Amino acid sequence: MIIKLLINRIGGNIVQHCKKRRIMNLPQFLMLTLLGSTTILYLIVKAAFSYWKYRGILHAKPTIPWGHMKGVGSKLHIADVLRRFYTLYSGQAPFIGFYAWLKPMVLMLDLDAIHQILVVNADHFQDRGLYNNVSTDPLTQNLIQLDGTAWKELHDKTKHLWLKDVILQTYPALMKVRKKFELTLKKEIRRETLTDVSGLIDQFNVDVIASLAYGLSDDFEENIPFRLFALNYINIKSRRYFLNIRMPNSLAFICPNWARWMNYRLFQPESTQHCLNMLRGKLKERAKLKSVPYDFLRIWSENRFPCKMNDNEIAGQAFSFLWAGLEACNSIVALCLYELAFQPKLQEKARKEVRKVLKKYENCMRHEMLNELVYLKQLLNETLRKYPPYPFLLRLTTKDYDLPNTVFALKRGNHVIIPVAAIHNDPDYYENPYQFDPEHFHSSKVKTRPVCAFLPFGLGSRSCIAQHFAMQQLLVGLMTLLNMYRFAPCQNTIAPLRFDNSKFFLQPKPRIQLLMKPT
């Protein structure tokens, strides 16, 4: 209301000026127009950055126009900023006000309050507030990006497909990919060599997605076109142009309704069409076969409860394996091997466990053996703790909510940030948090920590629905590499690690290179 009155006042002054002068030359008109527009823009920005002040919520002074995001993407990673505010304000309030550019957000600090949001009262926070536009960008029709009724309907269709017993049935297909990966390694790496470990792991994870999510061949050579598509689609995401102004993906998050009005596409049309054609072709091909491998494509296409998934829904789930899972899985294994390269005693302990379990099962990769890889799971969990691929969780408040036992309230429409990376490095929950120590996940220590002190996959109804399969895939990939090779730092290994500040997830930059030697 205040802004509207000021705009009317400014416009009225310009009109009055015109009447008094009766004539106005072009330079004067342009100057007054520019002055009025600048003033209006300033008032809008000023009002946006006054949200938490008017609410009486603790917050740091924002910087125009970045809010609290100044330097993010160039000098800083978003995880660094969230960690700084978490450290400064923990213990002062259950949450503080935070500005992601012009968007006011709630930065959660208290684990009890986080548990209320993620688990106890999750019905108030079932949306993520991510951009989706199913009509023009069908690959956004997935469980990660959808909200509201659309998410609930798709979740109800698919939640029973992700039960642990169902996931275990995909294990034989995963083993076929692992076997091909092992044969490729034996052929390509026969002696001590410097290796782009990140690229090596890309190969395994891309083949897993190609085979299990897209129903493609598990043959390395045949999957080269898919591999090129999988590794490059991120670099060719489309950018919509409006008056020759580039609209970045972050703006789609800040102004989703405007982005939908502009028919903004998060994924390039060519990538979308290629993915849809590939899946539809594979589904038609399988319809003619008497038996097909038990993989995710089969699970999705044969699902009839409570109703059948359509082609776009299947494509959205398959594509989410790529953009949400591929780089995350690559980074986790690469970072784990990086840490083990600098701590050979831990590496050798893990290798002994792997070989002991393999010997017990006579080198038959049965799924039961994964339960016995206790130390390997500790290593992966410690990697997920120190380097969570997604350093924060997002939730959108869908109903007004009073935090229990406090005087604080969250309003409908408030975006909530849960700073996962900051919590994972909090010395109150992890002794020497910046040290890579798998003993952080010894069973005796896990029992003493709050459940929300470890959130690599989220928690509650909107946690990562594929987390059981992700851990299975990570274990298989890591045990295969440790069984075959020893890893050590080399002259190209960057220490300390640096991360790509332009990404919202933690990705090493440059890629991790290590010395690999056959065992």
Coordinates of C-alpha atoms in Angstrom, one line a residue:
M1 CA 0.0 0.0 0.0
I2 CA 2.8 2.4 0.9
I3 CA 4.7 1.6 -2.3
K4 CA 1.5 2.2 -4.3
L5 CA 0.9 5.6 -2.7
L6 CA 4.5 6.6 -3.4
I7 CA 4.2 5.5 -7.1
N8 CA 1.0 7.5 -7.5
R9 CA 2.7 10.5 -5.8
I10 CA 5.8 10.3 -8.0
G11 CA 3.6 9.9 -11.1
G12 CA 1.4 12.8 -10.1
N13 CA 4.4 15.0 -9.6
I14 CA 5.6 14.3 -13.1
V15 CA 2.2 15.1 -14.5
Q16 CA 2.0 18.3 -12.5
H17 CA 5.5 19.3 -13.7
C18 CA 4.4 18.7 -17.3
K19 CA 1.3 20.9 -16.8
K20 CA 3.2 23.8 -15.3
R21 CA 5.9 23.8 -18.0
R22 CA 3.2 23.0 -20.7
I23 CA 6.0 21.7 -22.8
M24 CA 8.7 19.3 -22.1
N25 CA 11.6 18.4 -24.4
L26 CA 12.7 14.8 -24.9
P27 CA 15.8 14.9 -22.6
Q28 CA 13.7 16.3 -19.7
F29 CA 11.1 13.6 -20.2
L30 CA 13.6 10.8 -20.4
M31 CA 15.4 12.2 -17.3
L32 CA 12.2 12.4 -15.3
T33 CA 11.1 8.9 -16.5
L34 CA 14.5 7.4 -15.5
L35 CA 14.3 9.2 -12.1
G36 CA 10.8 7.9 -11.4
S37 CA 11.6 4.4 -12.5
T38 CA 14.8 4.3 -10.4
T39 CA 12.9 5.6 -7.4
I40 CA 10.1 3.0 -7.8
L41 CA 12.7 0.2 -8.2
Y42 CA 14.6 1.4 -5.1
L43 CA 11.4 1.5 -3.0
I44 CA 10.5 -2.1 -4.1
V45 CA 13.9 -3.4 -3.2
K46 CA 13.9 -1.5 0.1
A47 CA 10.5 -2.9 1.0
A48 CA 11.6 -6.4 0.1
F49 CA 14.6 -6.1 2.4
S50 CA 12.4 -4.8 5.2
Y51 CA 10.4 -8.0 5.5
W52 CA 12.2 -9.5 8.5
K53 CA 12.5 -6.1 10.2
Y54 CA 8.8 -5.6 10.1
R55 CA 8.3 -9.2 11.4
G56 CA 10.7 -8.5 14.3
I57 CA 12.8 -11.5 13.4
L58 CA 16.5 -11.7 14.2
H59 CA 18.6 -11.2 11.0
A60 CA 21.8 -9.7 9.7
K61 CA 21.7 -6.5 7.6
P62 CA 21.3 -7.4 4.0
T63 CA 23.3 -5.9 1.1
I64 CA 21.4 -4.5 -1.8
P65 CA 20.7 -6.2 -4.2
W66 CA 22.3 -9.5 -3.1
G67 CA 20.7 -9.8 0.3
H68 CA 23.0 -12.3 2.1
M69 CA 24.2 -13.9 -1.1
K70 CA 27.0 -11.4 -2.0
G71 CA 29.9 -13.3 -3.5
V72 CA 28.0 -16.6 -3.9
G73 CA 28.9 -18.1 -7.3
S74 CA 32.2 -16.4 -7.6
K75 CA 34.2 -16.1 -4.4
L76 CA 31.9 -18.1 -2.1
H77 CA 29.9 -21.3 -2.2
I78 CA 26.4 -21.1 -0.8
A79 CA 27.5 -23.7 1.8
D80 CA 30.1 -21.3 3.2
V81 CA 27.5 -18.5 3.6
L82 CA 25.0 -20.7 5.4
R83 CA 27.7 -22.1 7.6
R84 CA 28.8 -18.6 8.7
F85 CA 25.3 -17.6 9.7
Y86 CA 24.7 -20.9 11.4
T87 CA 27.8 -20.5 13.5
L88 CA 27.1 -16.8 14.3
Y89 CA 23.5 -17.2 15.4
S90 CA 23.2 -20.8 16.8
G91 CA 21.7 -20.8 20.3
Q92 CA 20.2 -17.3 19.9
A93 CA 16.9 -18.3 18.2
P94 CA 15.4 -21.4 16.6
F95 CA 15.7 -19.6 13.2
I96 CA 16.8 -16.3 11.7
G97 CA 15.8 -14.3 8.7
F98 CA 17.8 -14.7 5.5
Y99 CA 17.7 -13.1 2.1
A100 CA 18.4 -15.0 -1.0
W101 CA 18.7 -12.0 -3.2
L102 CA 15.3 -10.4 -2.8
K103 CA 13.6 -13.5 -1.5
P104 CA 13.1 -13.6 2.3
M105 CA 13.8 -17.1 3.7
V106 CA 13.9 -18.8 7.1
L107 CA 17.3 -20.2 8.0
M108 CA 16.7 -22.9 10.6
L109 CA 19.3 -23.3 13.4
D110 CA 17.7 -25.5 16.1
L111 CA 17.6 -29.3 15.5
D112 CA 14.4 -29.8 17.6
A113 CA 12.6 -27.2 15.4
I114 CA 14.1 -28.9 12.2
H115 CA 12.7 -32.3 13.4
Q116 CA 9.3 -30.7 13.9
I117 CA 9.4 -29.3 10.3
L118 CA 10.7 -32.5 8.6
V119 CA 8.9 -35.1 10.5
V120 CA 6.4 -34.2 13.2
N121 CA 4.5 -31.5 11.3
A122 CA 5.6 -32.3 7.8
D123 CA 2.1 -31.7 6.5
H124 CA 2.8 -28.0 6.9
F125 CA 6.0 -28.2 4.9
Q126 CA 5.3 -30.7 2.1
D127 CA 6.3 -28.4 -0.7
R128 CA 9.9 -27.5 -1.7
G129 CA 9.1 -24.4 -3.7
L130 CA 11.3 -25.5 -6.7
Y131 CA 10.5 -24.4 -10.2
N132 CA 8.4 -26.7 -12.3
N133 CA 6.3 -26.2 -15.5
V134 CA 4.8 -29.5 -16.6
S135 CA 3.1 -28.1 -19.6
T136 CA 6.2 -26.7 -21.4
D137 CA 8.9 -28.6 -19.5
P138 CA 7.6 -32.1 -19.0
L139 CA 10.9 -33.4 -17.4
T140 CA 10.1 -31.3 -14.3
Q141 CA 7.2 -33.7 -13.6
N142 CA 9.2 -35.6 -11.0
L143 CA 9.1 -36.1 -7.2
I144 CA 11.9 -33.7 -6.6
Q145 CA 10.4 -30.6 -8.3
L146 CA 6.6 -31.1 -8.1
D147 CA 4.6 -29.6 -5.2
G148 CA 1.1 -29.6 -3.9
T149 CA -1.6 -32.0 -5.3
A150 CA 0.6 -32.9 -8.3
W151 CA 3.4 -34.1 -6.0
K152 CA 1.0 -36.0 -3.8
E153 CA -0.6 -37.8 -6.7
L154 CA 2.7 -38.9 -8.1
H155 CA 4.1 -39.8 -4.7
D156 CA 1.0 -42.0 -4.1
K157 CA 1.6 -43.7 -7.4
T158 CA 5.2 -44.5 -6.8
K159 CA 6.0 -44.7 -3.0
H160 CA 5.5 -48.5 -2.8
L161 CA 7.9 -48.9 -5.7
W162 CA 10.8 -47.6 -3.6
L163 CA 10.5 -50.1 -0.7
K164 CA 13.7 -51.9 0.2
D165 CA 12.3 -55.3 -1.0
V166 CA 11.5 -53.8 -4.4
I167 CA 14.9 -52.2 -4.7
L168 CA 16.7 -55.4 -3.9
Q169 CA 15.1 -57.0 -7.0
T170 CA 17.1 -54.6 -9.2
Y171 CA 20.3 -55.9 -7.7
P172 CA 21.0 -58.5 -10.5
A173 CA 20.8 -55.7 -13.1
L174 CA 23.2 -53.6 -11.0
M175 CA 25.6 -56.5 -10.8
K176 CA 25.7 -56.8 -14.6
V177 CA 26.8 -53.2 -14.8
R178 CA 29.4 -53.8 -12.1
K179 CA 30.8 -56.8 -14.0
K180 CA 31.2 -54.8 -17.2
F181 CA 32.8 -52.0 -15.2
E182 CA 35.3 -54.4 -13.7
L183 CA 36.2 -55.9 -17.1
T184 CA 36.7 -52.4 -18.5
L185 CA 39.0 -51.4 -15.6
K186 CA 41.1 -54.6 -16.1
K187 CA 41.5 -53.7 -19.7
E188 CA 42.3 -50.0 -19.4
I189 CA 44.3 -49.8 -16.1
R190 CA 46.9 -52.6 -15.9
R191 CA 49.8 -50.6 -14.3
E192 CA 50.3 -47.7 -11.9
T193 CA 48.9 -44.6 -13.5
L194 CA 47.6 -41.1 -12.9
T195 CA 43.9 -41.2 -13.3
D196 CA 41.0 -38.7 -13.4
V197 CA 39.1 -40.6 -10.6
S198 CA 36.0 -38.4 -11.1
G199 CA 35.8 -39.4 -14.8
L200 CA 36.4 -43.1 -13.9
I201 CA 33.4 -43.1 -11.5
D202 CA 31.3 -41.2 -14.1
Q203 CA 31.6 -44.2 -16.3
F204 CA 30.2 -46.6 -13.8
N205 CA 27.3 -44.3 -12.6
V206 CA 26.3 -43.4 -16.1
D207 CA 26.1 -47.0 -17.1
V208 CA 24.0 -47.8 -14.0
I209 CA 21.5 -45.0 -15.0
A210 CA 21.5 -46.1 -18.7
S211 CA 20.8 -49.7 -17.8
L212 CA 18.5 -49.4 -14.8
A213 CA 16.5 -46.2 -15.5
Y214 CA 16.5 -46.1 -19.3
G215 CA 16.6 -49.9 -20.0
L216 CA 19.5 -49.5 -22.4
S217 CA 22.3 -52.0 -23.0
D218 CA 24.9 -52.5 -20.3
D219 CA 27.6 -52.6 -23.1
F220 CA 30.1 -49.7 -22.6
E221 CA 30.5 -49.1 -26.4
E222 CA 26.8 -49.0 -27.1
N223 CA 26.2 -46.5 -24.3
I224 CA 28.6 -43.9 -25.6
P225 CA 25.9 -41.7 -27.2
F226 CA 23.9 -41.8 -23.9
R227 CA 27.1 -41.1 -21.9
L228 CA 27.7 -37.9 -24.0
F229 CA 24.1 -36.9 -23.4
A230 CA 24.2 -37.6 -19.7
L231 CA 27.4 -35.7 -19.1
N232 CA 26.7 -32.7 -21.3
Y233 CA 23.0 -31.9 -20.9
I234 CA 23.8 -29.8 -17.8
N235 CA 26.2 -27.6 -19.8
I236 CA 23.6 -26.9 -22.5
K237 CA 20.6 -26.1 -20.3
S238 CA 18.5 -23.5 -22.1
R239 CA 18.3 -19.8 -21.1
R240 CA 15.1 -17.9 -22.1
Y241 CA 15.7 -14.4 -23.5
F242 CA 13.3 -11.6 -22.8
L243 CA 14.2 -8.2 -24.3
N244 CA 17.7 -9.7 -24.8
I245 CA 18.1 -10.2 -21.0
R246 CA 19.2 -13.6 -20.0
M247 CA 17.1 -15.3 -17.4
P248 CA 19.2 -17.6 -15.2
N249 CA 17.9 -20.7 -13.3
S250 CA 18.1 -18.8 -10.0
L251 CA 15.6 -16.3 -11.2
A252 CA 13.2 -19.1 -11.9
F253 CA 13.4 -20.0 -8.2
I254 CA 13.0 -16.4 -7.0
C255 CA 10.1 -15.6 -9.4
P256 CA 8.5 -19.0 -10.4
N257 CA 5.2 -17.5 -11.5
W258 CA 6.9 -15.0 -13.7
A259 CA 9.1 -17.8 -15.2
R260 CA 6.0 -19.9 -15.9
W261 CA 4.3 -16.9 -17.6
M262 CA 7.4 -16.6 -19.8
N263 CA 7.2 -20.3 -20.5
Y264 CA 10.7 -20.7 -19.2
R265 CA 12.4 -24.1 -19.8
L266 CA 14.7 -25.4 -17.1
F267 CA 15.9 -28.1 -19.6
Q268 CA 16.7 -27.6 -23.2
P269 CA 13.9 -28.6 -25.6
E270 CA 16.3 -30.9 -27.6
S271 CA 17.3 -32.7 -24.3
T272 CA 13.7 -33.1 -23.4
Q273 CA 12.6 -34.5 -26.7
H274 CA 15.6 -36.8 -26.9
C275 CA 14.8 -38.2 -23.5
L276 CA 11.1 -38.7 -24.3
N277 CA 11.8 -40.3 -27.6
M278 CA 14.4 -42.6 -26.1
L279 CA 12.1 -43.8 -23.4
R280 CA 9.0 -44.2 -25.6
G281 CA 11.1 -46.2 -28.1
K282 CA 12.4 -48.5 -25.4
L283 CA 8.9 -49.0 -23.9
K284 CA 7.5 -50.0 -27.4
E285 CA 10.4 -52.3 -27.9
R286 CA 9.8 -54.0 -24.5
A287 CA 6.1 -54.4 -25.2
K288 CA 7.0 -57.0 -27.9
L289 CA 9.4 -59.0 -25.7
K290 CA 8.3 -62.0 -23.6
S291 CA 10.7 -61.2 -20.7
V292 CA 12.6 -58.0 -19.8
P293 CA 15.2 -57.3 -17.1
Y294 CA 13.9 -56.3 -13.7
D295 CA 15.0 -52.6 -13.6
F296 CA 13.4 -49.3 -12.8
L297 CA 11.9 -48.8 -16.2
R298 CA 10.1 -52.1 -15.8
I299 CA 8.9 -51.2 -12.3
W300 CA 7.6 -47.9 -13.5
S301 CA 5.9 -49.1 -16.7
E302 CA 4.3 -52.2 -15.0
N303 CA 3.0 -50.2 -12.0
R304 CA -0.8 -50.3 -11.9
F305 CA -1.5 -49.2 -8.3
P306 CA -3.2 -46.9 -7.6
C307 CA -3.1 -46.1 -11.4
K308 CA -0.7 -46.4 -14.3
M309 CA 2.1 -43.9 -14.8
N310 CA 2.1 -42.1 -18.1
D311 CA 5.1 -41.7 -20.4
N312 CA 5.9 -38.1 -19.2
E313 CA 5.9 -39.2 -15.5
I314 CA 8.2 -42.1 -16.3
A315 CA 10.5 -39.8 -18.3
G316 CA 10.5 -37.3 -15.4
Q317 CA 11.6 -40.0 -12.9
A318 CA 14.3 -41.4 -15.2
F319 CA 15.7 -37.9 -15.9
S320 CA 15.8 -37.1 -12.2
F321 CA 18.4 -39.9 -11.9
L322 CA 20.6 -37.8 -14.2
W323 CA 20.3 -34.3 -12.9
A324 CA 19.8 -35.0 -9.2
G325 CA 21.7 -38.2 -8.8
L326 CA 24.6 -38.5 -11.3
E327 CA 26.9 -35.8 -10.2
A328 CA 26.0 -36.4 -6.5
C329 CA 27.0 -40.1 -6.7
N330 CA 30.2 -39.2 -8.7
S331 CA 31.3 -36.7 -6.1
I332 CA 30.7 -38.9 -3.1
V333 CA 32.8 -41.8 -4.3
A334 CA 35.5 -39.5 -5.7
L335 CA 35.7 -37.6 -2.4
C336 CA 35.8 -40.8 -0.4
L337 CA 38.7 -42.1 -2.4
Y338 CA 40.4 -38.7 -2.1
E339 CA 40.3 -38.9 1.7
L340 CA 41.4 -42.6 1.7
A341 CA 44.4 -41.7 -0.5
F342 CA 45.7 -39.4 2.2
Q343 CA 44.9 -41.9 5.0
P344 CA 46.3 -45.3 3.7
K345 CA 45.6 -47.1 7.0
L346 CA 41.9 -46.4 6.7
Q347 CA 42.1 -47.5 3.0
E348 CA 43.7 -50.7 3.9
K349 CA 41.2 -51.5 6.7
A350 CA 38.4 -51.0 4.2
R351 CA 40.1 -53.2 1.6
K352 CA 40.5 -56.0 4.2
E353 CA 36.8 -55.8 5.0
V354 CA 35.9 -56.0 1.3
R355 CA 38.1 -59.0 0.6
K356 CA 37.0 -60.8 3.8
V357 CA 33.3 -60.4 2.8
L358 CA 34.0 -61.4 -0.9
K359 CA 35.9 -64.5 0.3
K360 CA 33.0 -65.5 2.6
Y361 CA 30.6 -65.3 -0.3
E362 CA 33.1 -66.9 -2.7
N363 CA 33.2 -63.8 -4.9
C364 CA 29.5 -64.1 -5.6
M365 CA 28.1 -60.5 -5.3
R366 CA 24.9 -61.4 -3.4
H367 CA 23.0 -58.5 -1.9
E368 CA 23.2 -60.0 1.6
M369 CA 27.0 -59.2 1.6
L370 CA 26.3 -55.5 1.5
N371 CA 24.9 -55.7 5.0
E372 CA 28.3 -57.0 6.2
L373 CA 30.3 -54.1 4.8
V374 CA 30.0 -52.2 8.1
Y375 CA 33.2 -50.2 7.8
L376 CA 32.6 -49.3 4.2
K377 CA 29.2 -47.8 5.1
Q378 CA 30.9 -45.8 7.9
L379 CA 33.3 -44.4 5.2
L380 CA 30.5 -43.5 2.9
N381 CA 28.5 -41.9 5.7
E382 CA 31.5 -39.9 6.8
T383 CA 31.9 -38.7 3.2
L384 CA 28.2 -37.7 3.2
R385 CA 28.7 -35.9 6.5
K386 CA 31.8 -33.9 5.5
Y387 CA 30.8 -33.3 1.9
P388 CA 27.0 -33.5 1.6
P389 CA 26.3 -33.3 -2.1
Y390 CA 23.3 -31.0 -1.4
P391 CA 24.5 -28.7 1.4
F392 CA 21.0 -27.5 2.3
L393 CA 17.3 -28.7 2.2
L394 CA 14.4 -26.5 1.1
R395 CA 10.9 -26.5 2.3
L396 CA 7.9 -24.2 1.7
T397 CA 5.5 -23.4 4.5
T398 CA 2.0 -24.2 3.2
K399 CA 0.1 -23.3 6.4
D400 CA 0.8 -20.8 9.2
Y401 CA 2.8 -22.7 11.8
D402 CA 3.7 -21.9 15.5
L403 CA 6.9 -23.6 16.5
P404 CA 6.2 -25.7 19.7
N405 CA 7.4 -24.3 23.0
T406 CA 8.5 -20.9 21.4
V407 CA 7.0 -17.6 20.6
F408 CA 8.1 -17.9 17.0
A409 CA 5.8 -18.5 14.0
L410 CA 6.3 -19.3 10.3
K411 CA 3.9 -17.7 7.9
R412 CA 2.3 -19.4 4.9
G413 CA 4.6 -18.9 1.9
N414 CA 7.8 -18.7 3.9
H415 CA 10.7 -20.6 2.3
V416 CA 12.7 -22.6 4.8
I417 CA 16.4 -23.4 4.5
I418 CA 17.9 -26.2 6.5
P419 CA 21.8 -25.8 6.4
V420 CA 22.8 -29.5 6.2
A421 CA 26.5 -28.8 5.6
A422 CA 26.7 -26.5 8.6
I423 CA 24.9 -29.0 10.9
H424 CA 27.2 -31.8 9.7
N425 CA 30.3 -29.7 10.7
D426 CA 29.0 -28.6 14.1
P427 CA 31.4 -29.6 16.9
D428 CA 28.5 -30.1 19.3
Y429 CA 27.5 -33.2 17.3
Y430 CA 30.9 -34.3 15.7
E431 CA 34.2 -34.2 17.5
N432 CA 36.8 -32.6 15.3
P433 CA 34.3 -32.1 12.5
Y434 CA 36.8 -31.0 9.8
Q435 CA 38.7 -34.3 10.2
F436 CA 37.7 -37.2 8.1
D437 CA 37.0 -39.9 10.7
P438 CA 34.7 -42.9 10.0
E439 CA 34.5 -43.5 13.7
H440 CA 32.0 -40.6 13.8
F441 CA 29.6 -43.3 12.5
H442 CA 30.4 -46.1 14.9
S443 CA 27.1 -47.4 16.2
S444 CA 27.8 -46.3 19.8
K445 CA 28.2 -42.7 18.6
V446 CA 25.3 -42.7 16.2
K447 CA 22.9 -43.5 19.1
T448 CA 24.0 -40.5 21.1
R449 CA 23.3 -37.9 18.3
P450 CA 20.0 -36.3 17.4
V451 CA 18.5 -37.8 14.3
C452 CA 18.6 -34.5 12.5
A453 CA 22.3 -34.2 13.0
F454 CA 22.8 -36.2 9.8
L455 CA 20.6 -35.3 6.8
P456 CA 22.3 -36.2 3.6
F457 CA 19.1 -37.6 2.1
G458 CA 16.7 -35.4 4.1
L459 CA 14.1 -36.8 6.4
G460 CA 10.3 -37.4 6.5
S461 CA 7.9 -37.6 3.6
R462 CA 10.0 -35.5 1.3
S463 CA 13.3 -37.2 1.9
C464 CA 15.2 -38.8 -1.0
I465 CA 12.9 -41.6 -2.1
A466 CA 15.8 -43.4 -3.8
Q467 CA 18.2 -43.4 -0.9
H468 CA 18.3 -47.2 -0.4
F469 CA 19.2 -47.6 -4.1
A470 CA 21.8 -44.8 -3.9
M471 CA 23.6 -46.4 -1.0
Q472 CA 23.5 -49.8 -2.7
Q473 CA 25.0 -48.2 -5.8
L474 CA 27.7 -46.3 -3.9
L475 CA 28.7 -49.4 -1.9
V476 CA 29.0 -51.6 -5.0
G477 CA 31.1 -48.9 -6.9
L478 CA 33.4 -48.2 -4.0
M479 CA 34.0 -51.9 -3.1
T480 CA 34.8 -52.7 -6.7
L481 CA 37.5 -50.0 -6.9
L482 CA 39.0 -50.7 -3.5
N483 CA 39.2 -54.4 -4.2
M484 CA 41.1 -53.8 -7.5
Y485 CA 43.3 -50.8 -6.8
R486 CA 45.2 -48.8 -4.2
F487 CA 44.9 -45.0 -4.4
A488 CA 47.5 -42.4 -3.4
P489 CA 48.0 -38.6 -4.0
C490 CA 49.9 -37.6 -7.1
Q491 CA 51.4 -34.3 -8.3
N492 CA 48.1 -33.4 -9.9
T493 CA 46.1 -33.9 -6.7
I494 CA 44.8 -30.6 -5.3
A495 CA 45.1 -30.2 -1.6
P496 CA 43.2 -28.7 0.1
L497 CA 40.1 -29.3 -1.9
R498 CA 38.4 -26.6 -3.8
F499 CA 34.8 -26.6 -4.9
D500 CA 32.9 -25.1 -7.8
N501 CA 31.2 -22.1 -6.3
S502 CA 28.8 -21.8 -9.3
K503 CA 27.1 -25.0 -8.3
F504 CA 24.5 -25.4 -5.6
F505 CA 25.8 -28.9 -4.8
L506 CA 29.4 -29.6 -3.6
Q507 CA 31.4 -30.6 -6.7
P508 CA 35.3 -30.6 -6.5
K509 CA 37.0 -28.2 -8.9
P510 CA 39.2 -29.2 -10.6
R511 CA 38.2 -32.9 -10.9
I512 CA 40.0 -35.2 -8.5
Q513 CA 43.1 -37.0 -9.8
L514 CA 44.9 -39.7 -8.0
L515 CA 47.6 -42.3 -8.5
M516 CA 46.0 -45.8 -9.1
K517 CA 47.9 -49.0 -8.7
P518 CA 46.5 -52.5 -9.2
T519 CA 46.5 -54.5 -6.0

